[in-house]
Coordinates of C-alpha atoms and ligand atoms in Angstrom, one line a residue:
M1 CA 103.1 119.9 112.6
H2 CA 102.6 116.3 113.9
D3 CA 100.0 114.6 111.7
P4 CA 98.2 111.7 113.7
L5 CA 97.2 110.1 110.4
M6 CA 99.5 107.8 108.5
A7 CA 100.5 109.1 105.3
T8 CA 98.6 106.8 103.0
Y9 CA 96.8 109.5 101.1
K10 CA 98.0 112.8 99.4
R11 CA 94.9 114.6 100.3
L12 CA 93.6 117.8 98.5
P13 CA 93.3 120.9 100.7
V14 CA 89.6 120.8 101.2
T15 CA 87.2 119.6 104.0
F16 CA 83.6 118.9 103.3
V17 CA 81.1 119.3 106.1
R18 CA 77.8 118.9 104.4
G19 CA 76.2 117.4 101.2
E20 CA 72.9 117.4 99.5
G21 CA 72.2 115.4 96.3
A22 CA 75.2 116.1 93.9
W23 CA 76.4 119.1 95.9
L24 CA 79.0 119.2 98.8
W25 CA 79.9 122.3 101.0
D26 CA 83.3 122.9 102.5
T27 CA 84.2 124.5 105.9
N28 CA 84.0 128.0 104.2
G29 CA 80.4 127.4 102.9
R30 CA 81.6 127.1 99.3
R31 CA 79.7 124.7 97.1
Y32 CA 81.1 122.0 94.9
L33 CA 79.5 119.8 92.1
D34 CA 80.5 116.3 93.1
A35 CA 81.3 114.3 89.9
L36 CA 83.1 111.5 91.7
S37 CA 80.5 110.4 94.4
G38 CA 83.2 109.4 96.8
I39 CA 84.6 107.2 94.0
A40 CA 81.3 105.5 92.9
V41 CA 79.9 105.3 96.4
C42 CA 77.2 107.8 96.9
G43 CA 75.1 106.9 93.9
L44 CA 71.9 108.3 95.5
G45 CA 73.8 111.5 96.2
H46 CA 74.5 112.9 99.6
A47 CA 72.0 113.0 102.5
H48 CA 69.3 111.1 100.5
P49 CA 66.2 111.3 102.7
A50 CA 65.4 107.6 102.3
V51 CA 68.9 106.6 103.5
H52 CA 68.9 109.2 106.3
E53 CA 65.6 108.0 107.6
A54 CA 66.4 104.3 107.4
L55 CA 69.8 104.8 109.2
C56 CA 68.3 106.9 111.9
E57 CA 65.6 104.4 112.6
Q58 CA 68.0 101.4 112.5
A59 CA 70.5 103.1 114.8
G60 CA 67.7 103.6 117.3
L61 CA 66.8 99.9 117.1
L62 CA 69.9 97.9 116.7
I63 CA 73.3 98.5 115.1
H64 CA 75.2 95.3 115.7
T65 CA 74.7 91.9 117.3
S66 CA 76.9 89.1 115.7
N67 CA 76.9 86.6 113.0
L68 CA 76.6 84.1 115.8
Y69 CA 72.9 84.9 115.7
Q70 CA 70.2 85.3 113.1
I71 CA 70.2 88.8 111.6
A72 CA 66.8 89.6 110.2
E73 CA 68.2 92.7 108.3
Q74 CA 71.0 90.5 106.7
Q75 CA 68.4 88.0 105.6
A76 CA 66.2 90.7 104.2
L77 CA 69.1 92.2 102.2
G78 CA 70.2 88.7 101.1
E79 CA 66.7 88.3 99.6
S80 CA 66.5 91.7 97.9
L81 CA 70.1 91.6 96.6
T82 CA 69.8 88.0 95.1
A83 CA 66.5 89.1 93.5
Y84 CA 68.0 92.3 92.2
S85 CA 71.1 90.5 90.8
G86 CA 69.9 87.1 89.7
M87 CA 72.4 85.4 92.0
D88 CA 71.6 82.7 94.5
R89 CA 73.5 83.3 97.7
V90 CA 75.6 86.0 99.3
F91 CA 78.4 86.6 101.9
F92 CA 78.6 90.1 103.4
S93 CA 81.9 91.8 104.3
N94 CA 82.8 95.5 105.0
S95 CA 84.7 96.6 101.8
G96 CA 85.5 95.7 98.2
A97 CA 88.8 94.1 99.0
E98 CA 87.1 91.8 101.6
A99 CA 84.5 90.9 99.0
N100 CA 87.2 89.9 96.6
E101 CA 89.1 88.0 99.3
A102 CA 86.0 86.0 99.8
A103 CA 85.7 85.4 96.1
I104 CA 89.4 84.3 95.9
K105 CA 88.9 81.9 98.9
L106 CA 85.8 80.5 97.4
A107 CA 87.4 79.8 94.1
R108 CA 90.4 78.0 95.8
L109 CA 88.1 75.9 98.0
F110 CA 85.9 75.1 94.9
A111 CA 88.9 73.9 93.0
H112 CA 90.5 71.9 95.9
R113 CA 87.1 70.1 96.3
R114 CA 87.5 69.0 92.7
G115 CA 91.0 67.8 93.3
V116 CA 93.1 70.7 91.9
K117 CA 96.0 70.9 94.3
E118 CA 97.4 74.4 93.6
P119 CA 94.6 76.3 91.9
A120 CA 95.4 79.4 90.0
I121 CA 93.1 82.4 89.3
L122 CA 93.5 84.3 86.0
V123 CA 93.6 87.9 86.4
M124 CA 94.2 90.9 84.1
D125 CA 96.7 93.6 83.4
G126 CA 95.5 97.0 84.4
S127 CA 92.9 95.6 86.9
F128 CA 92.4 96.8 90.5
H129 CA 91.0 94.6 93.1
G130 CA 92.0 96.1 96.4
R131 CA 94.8 96.7 98.9
T132 CA 94.9 93.5 101.0
L133 CA 97.6 91.1 100.3
A134 CA 95.7 88.7 98.2
T135 CA 93.8 91.4 96.4
L136 CA 96.9 93.6 95.7
S137 CA 98.5 90.4 94.4
A138 CA 95.6 89.9 92.0
T139 CA 95.8 93.6 91.0
G140 CA 97.5 94.2 87.6
N141 CA 99.4 97.3 88.6
R142 CA 103.0 97.1 89.9
K143 CA 102.7 100.4 91.8
V144 CA 100.2 98.8 94.1
Q145 CA 102.3 95.8 94.7
A146 CA 105.9 97.3 94.9
G147 CA 107.3 96.9 98.5
F148 CA 104.8 94.3 99.6
E149 CA 106.6 91.2 98.3
P150 CA 106.3 88.4 98.6
L151 CA 103.0 88.5 96.9
V152 CA 100.3 85.9 97.4
Q153 CA 100.8 83.2 94.8
G154 CA 98.2 81.6 92.6
F155 CA 97.4 84.4 90.2
V156 CA 98.2 84.2 86.4
R157 CA 98.1 87.5 84.6
V158 CA 97.0 88.0 81.0
P159 CA 96.3 91.2 79.1
Y160 CA 92.8 92.7 79.4
D161 CA 90.3 92.3 76.5
D162 CA 92.6 89.5 75.0
I163 CA 90.7 86.3 74.5
A164 CA 93.6 84.7 72.7
A165 CA 95.8 85.2 75.8
V166 CA 93.1 83.4 77.9
E167 CA 92.9 80.5 75.4
T168 CA 96.8 80.1 75.6
A169 CA 96.6 80.0 79.4
A170 CA 93.9 77.4 79.2
A171 CA 96.0 75.3 76.8
N172 CA 99.2 75.6 78.9
R173 CA 97.8 75.2 82.5
H174 CA 95.7 72.6 84.1
N175 CA 95.3 74.3 87.5
I176 CA 93.1 77.3 86.6
A177 CA 90.0 77.5 88.8
A178 CA 88.5 80.8 87.9
I179 CA 88.8 84.0 86.0
L180 CA 88.6 87.3 88.1
V181 CA 87.9 90.3 85.9
E182 CA 86.2 93.8 86.0
P183 CA 83.5 94.2 83.3
I184 CA 84.9 97.6 82.7
Q185 CA 88.3 98.5 84.4
G186 CA 87.8 101.5 86.6
E187 CA 91.2 102.4 88.3
G188 CA 92.8 101.1 85.1
G189 CA 91.3 104.0 83.1
I190 CA 87.7 103.2 82.2
N191 CA 88.7 100.5 79.9
I192 CA 85.7 99.0 78.1
P193 CA 86.4 95.7 76.5
A194 CA 85.0 94.5 73.1
A195 CA 81.3 93.6 73.1
D196 CA 82.1 89.9 72.8
Y197 CA 84.7 89.7 75.6
L198 CA 82.6 88.7 78.5
P199 CA 80.4 86.3 76.4
R200 CA 83.6 84.6 75.3
L201 CA 85.0 84.4 78.7
R202 CA 81.7 82.9 79.8
T203 CA 82.0 80.3 77.1
L204 CA 85.7 79.6 78.0
C205 CA 84.7 79.2 81.7
D206 CA 81.8 76.7 80.8
T207 CA 84.2 74.7 78.6
H208 CA 86.9 74.3 81.2
G209 CA 84.8 74.2 84.4
W210 CA 86.2 77.5 85.7
L211 CA 84.2 80.1 87.7
L212 CA 83.6 83.4 86.1
M213 CA 84.1 85.9 88.8
L214 CA 83.1 89.5 88.0
D215 CA 84.5 92.3 90.2
E216 CA 81.5 94.8 89.9
I217 CA 82.7 96.8 92.9
Q218 CA 82.9 100.0 90.9
T219 CA 80.6 99.1 88.0
G220 CA 77.7 97.7 90.0
M221 CA 74.5 99.2 91.5
A222 CA 73.3 100.9 88.4
R223 CA 76.5 102.9 87.7
T224 CA 76.6 101.9 84.0
G225 CA 72.9 102.3 83.3
L226 CA 71.8 98.7 84.1
P227 CA 71.9 97.3 87.6
F228 CA 75.1 95.5 86.8
A229 CA 77.6 96.1 84.0
H230 CA 77.7 92.4 82.8
Q231 CA 74.0 92.7 81.9
H232 CA 75.0 94.8 78.9
S233 CA 76.5 91.5 77.5
G234 CA 73.6 89.2 78.4
I235 CA 75.8 86.9 80.5
Q236 CA 75.7 85.8 84.1
P237 CA 78.7 85.3 86.3
D238 CA 79.2 82.5 88.8
V239 CA 80.6 84.9 91.3
M240 CA 80.2 88.6 91.6
T241 CA 81.6 91.1 94.1
L242 CA 80.1 94.4 95.1
A243 CA 80.8 97.2 97.6
K244 CA 81.2 100.9 97.0
G245 CA 77.6 102.0 95.8
L246 CA 75.8 99.1 97.6
A247 CA 75.0 101.2 100.7
N248 CA 75.6 104.7 99.6
G249 CA 78.6 105.3 102.0
V250 CA 77.9 102.9 104.9
P251 CA 80.8 100.4 104.6
I252 CA 79.7 97.0 103.1
G253 CA 80.9 94.5 100.6
A254 CA 79.2 91.4 99.2
C255 CA 80.4 88.3 97.4
L256 CA 77.5 86.8 95.5
A257 CA 77.4 83.4 93.9
R258 CA 75.2 81.4 91.7
G259 CA 74.8 77.6 91.2
P260 CA 77.3 75.3 92.8
A261 CA 79.6 78.2 93.7
G262 CA 77.0 79.3 96.1
D263 CA 77.2 76.1 98.1
V264 CA 81.1 76.1 98.5
F265 CA 81.5 77.7 102.0
A266 CA 80.5 75.8 105.0
P267 CA 80.5 77.0 108.7
G268 CA 84.1 77.8 109.7
N269 CA 85.3 78.6 106.1
H270 CA 85.0 82.3 106.3
G271 CA 83.7 85.1 108.5
S272 CA 83.6 88.6 109.6
T273 CA 82.7 90.4 112.8
F274 CA 81.0 93.4 111.3
G275 CA 80.1 91.8 107.9
G276 CA 76.3 92.1 107.3
N277 CA 75.4 94.0 110.5
P278 CA 71.9 95.4 110.8
L279 CA 73.0 99.0 110.1
A280 CA 74.8 98.4 106.9
C281 CA 72.3 95.9 105.7
R282 CA 69.5 98.3 106.4
A283 CA 71.2 101.0 104.3
A284 CA 71.9 98.7 101.4
R285 CA 68.3 97.4 101.3
T286 CA 67.2 101.1 101.2
V287 CA 69.6 101.7 98.3
I288 CA 68.2 98.8 96.3
E289 CA 64.6 99.9 97.0
T290 CA 65.5 103.5 96.0
L291 CA 67.4 102.6 92.8
E292 CA 64.3 100.7 91.8
R293 CA 61.6 103.1 92.9
E294 CA 63.3 106.1 91.4
G295 CA 64.4 104.3 88.2
L296 CA 68.0 105.3 88.6
A297 CA 69.6 102.8 86.3
G298 CA 67.6 104.2 83.4
R299 CA 68.4 107.7 84.5
A300 CA 72.1 106.9 84.6
A301 CA 72.0 105.4 81.2
G302 CA 70.1 108.6 79.8
M303 CA 72.4 111.1 81.6
G304 CA 75.4 109.1 80.6
E305 CA 74.5 109.3 77.0
L306 CA 74.0 113.0 77.2
L307 CA 77.4 113.5 78.8
L308 CA 79.2 111.0 76.5
E309 CA 77.7 112.7 73.4
G310 CA 78.4 116.1 74.7
F311 CA 82.0 115.4 75.6
R312 CA 82.6 113.7 72.3
R313 CA 81.1 116.7 70.5
R314 CA 83.2 119.2 72.4
L315 CA 86.5 117.3 72.9
E316 CA 87.1 114.6 70.4
G317 CA 89.3 115.7 67.5
Q318 CA 90.9 118.3 69.8
R319 CA 94.7 117.8 69.8
G320 CA 95.8 116.0 72.9
V321 CA 92.4 114.2 73.5
V322 CA 93.0 110.6 72.7
E323 CA 89.4 109.2 73.4
V324 CA 86.1 110.0 75.2
R325 CA 84.5 106.7 76.4
G326 CA 82.1 105.5 79.1
R327 CA 78.9 103.6 79.8
G328 CA 76.1 105.1 81.9
L329 CA 77.7 107.4 84.6
M330 CA 81.1 105.9 84.4
L331 CA 83.1 108.1 82.0
G332 CA 86.7 108.6 81.0
I333 CA 88.4 111.2 79.0
E334 CA 91.8 110.0 77.9
L335 CA 94.5 112.6 77.1
D336 CA 97.8 112.0 75.6
R337 CA 99.7 113.3 78.7
P338 CA 99.7 113.1 82.4
C339 CA 96.8 115.3 83.7
A340 CA 96.6 114.8 87.5
D341 CA 96.9 118.6 87.8
L342 CA 93.4 118.9 86.6
V343 CA 92.0 117.7 89.8
Q344 CA 93.2 120.7 91.7
R345 CA 92.2 123.0 88.9
A346 CA 88.7 121.7 88.9
L347 CA 88.5 122.0 92.7
T348 CA 89.3 125.7 92.4
K349 CA 86.4 125.9 90.0
G350 CA 84.1 124.1 92.5
L351 CA 84.1 120.8 90.6
L352 CA 85.2 117.4 92.1
I353 CA 86.7 115.1 89.4
N354 CA 89.4 112.4 89.3
V355 CA 92.3 111.4 87.3
T356 CA 93.3 107.7 87.0
A357 CA 96.0 105.8 85.1
D358 CA 97.9 109.1 84.9
R359 CA 96.1 110.4 81.8
V360 CA 92.5 109.5 82.1
I361 CA 89.9 112.0 83.6
R362 CA 87.4 109.8 85.4
L363 CA 83.8 111.0 86.1
L364 CA 81.6 109.1 88.4
P365 CA 78.8 111.5 89.3
P366 CA 75.8 110.4 91.5
L367 CA 73.0 108.7 89.7
I368 CA 70.7 111.4 90.7
L369 CA 72.5 113.9 88.6
D370 CA 70.0 116.3 86.9
E371 CA 70.3 117.8 83.5
A372 CA 71.3 121.2 84.7
Q373 CA 74.1 119.6 86.7
A374 CA 75.2 117.4 83.8
Q375 CA 75.4 120.7 81.7
L376 CA 77.6 122.3 84.4
L377 CA 79.8 119.3 84.5
L378 CA 80.1 119.2 80.6
D379 CA 80.9 123.0 80.5
G380 CA 83.3 122.8 83.4
V381 CA 85.3 119.8 82.3
A382 CA 85.3 120.8 78.7
S383 CA 86.8 124.2 79.4
L384 CA 89.3 122.8 81.9
V385 CA 90.5 120.4 79.4
G386 CA 90.5 123.0 76.6
D387 CA 92.6 125.4 78.8
F388 CA 95.0 122.7 80.0
L389 CA 95.7 121.5 76.5
A390 CA 96.0 125.0 75.1
E391 CA 98.6 125.8 77.7
G392 CA 100.5 122.7 76.8
G393 CA 99.8 121.3 80.2
N394 CA 102.4 118.7 81.3
Q395 CA 103.4 118.4 77.6
R396 CA 102.8 115.4 75.6
H397 CA 104.9 112.3 76.5
Ligands
LIG401 C1 87.0 97.3 90.9 C2 87.4 97.4 92.3 N1 87.7 96.4 93.1 C3 88.0 96.5 94.3 C4 88.1 97.7 94.9 C5 88.5 97.8 96.4 O1 87.5 98.2 97.1 P1 87.7 98.8 98.7 O2 88.5 100.0 98.5 O3 86.3 99.0 99.2 O4 88.5 97.7 99.4 C6 88.0 98.8 94.2 C7 88.1 100.3 94.8 O5 88.4 101.1 94.1 C8 87.6 98.7 92.7 O6 87.5 99.8 92.0

């Protein structure tokens, strides 16, 4: 049968038609517990009444004008997002990759203005920053890059969570403008760096006059139990990118900056037709209000602890389980073998999970997950993993 859609995704054989909170229903009326939230997007769950109401009202007023005019909703979101994040200024895009593109352009312009002719950005092995040419070139995964050469130049790659490698790069190169790094690597396998990693990167950036640019596209918006993952380390970035959870499913991205980095772009340097339109901004403003009103960062921290502790108790020490790790509602269970099959098996049991980096079960449930749902998730995943390992699933490799 002719498929009108390009084959960019290998999709699971299920179609969802409705959602409510942490639940989704398929075309047959079957219910699923969503432990992925559209990959860290629907933090408030599906069909949240506040988002529903705000979107309906905004759609009846104004969806789009243009960045050629003042946009009151964009201004209002700019104010609430800078207050929420402690950053100074923001550029709005439509996706995470575009937010990172803005950050990359900002870093290059920042460096050129300081006389660096061919600026480079330090990026990490195992990172993921998007699928546009610049962001896939920044990404530390050959699979994402293969076939799209020539890659965009100007990225220097070092291992993640390795300060010595950054120090060596600093000693050998005089054209570094910025570090672009995820506070926790999401696609890379829920990799959590040492507690002093970000503070030491901050110090190195201060010493060398580099920008510290944090990709919080997956970790941001309360996912890890604080509004932003870097807040666990008590540092502040110069640039931070957001998307995913920012508007609970309405496409939006944001490149935030602080201090001099906030003043780099001038009219004509960057832009976007849709970026920051009234509908997306109204949704994002509602998300921030709701996160704060419902105390969802604290809830993610508490529910995350419960899940982490539960998975550790049930799985750690089992043969085949390498590690259970996570922060807030960003959890990973690393096995010693490829386990992508678990996604289909979980689906059959009415559970939506994900596997990344081949061997890591990734859980990103909505921040509104309640205790009963957390218990279901715990029981469901622990028994799936137990059965899979007992059968010798995919063997060890
Ligand atoms: C850390 C990180 N950066 C960037 C992106 C790209 O975002 P988008 O798919 O919205 O372009 C993702 C998406 O998974 C991500 O996890």
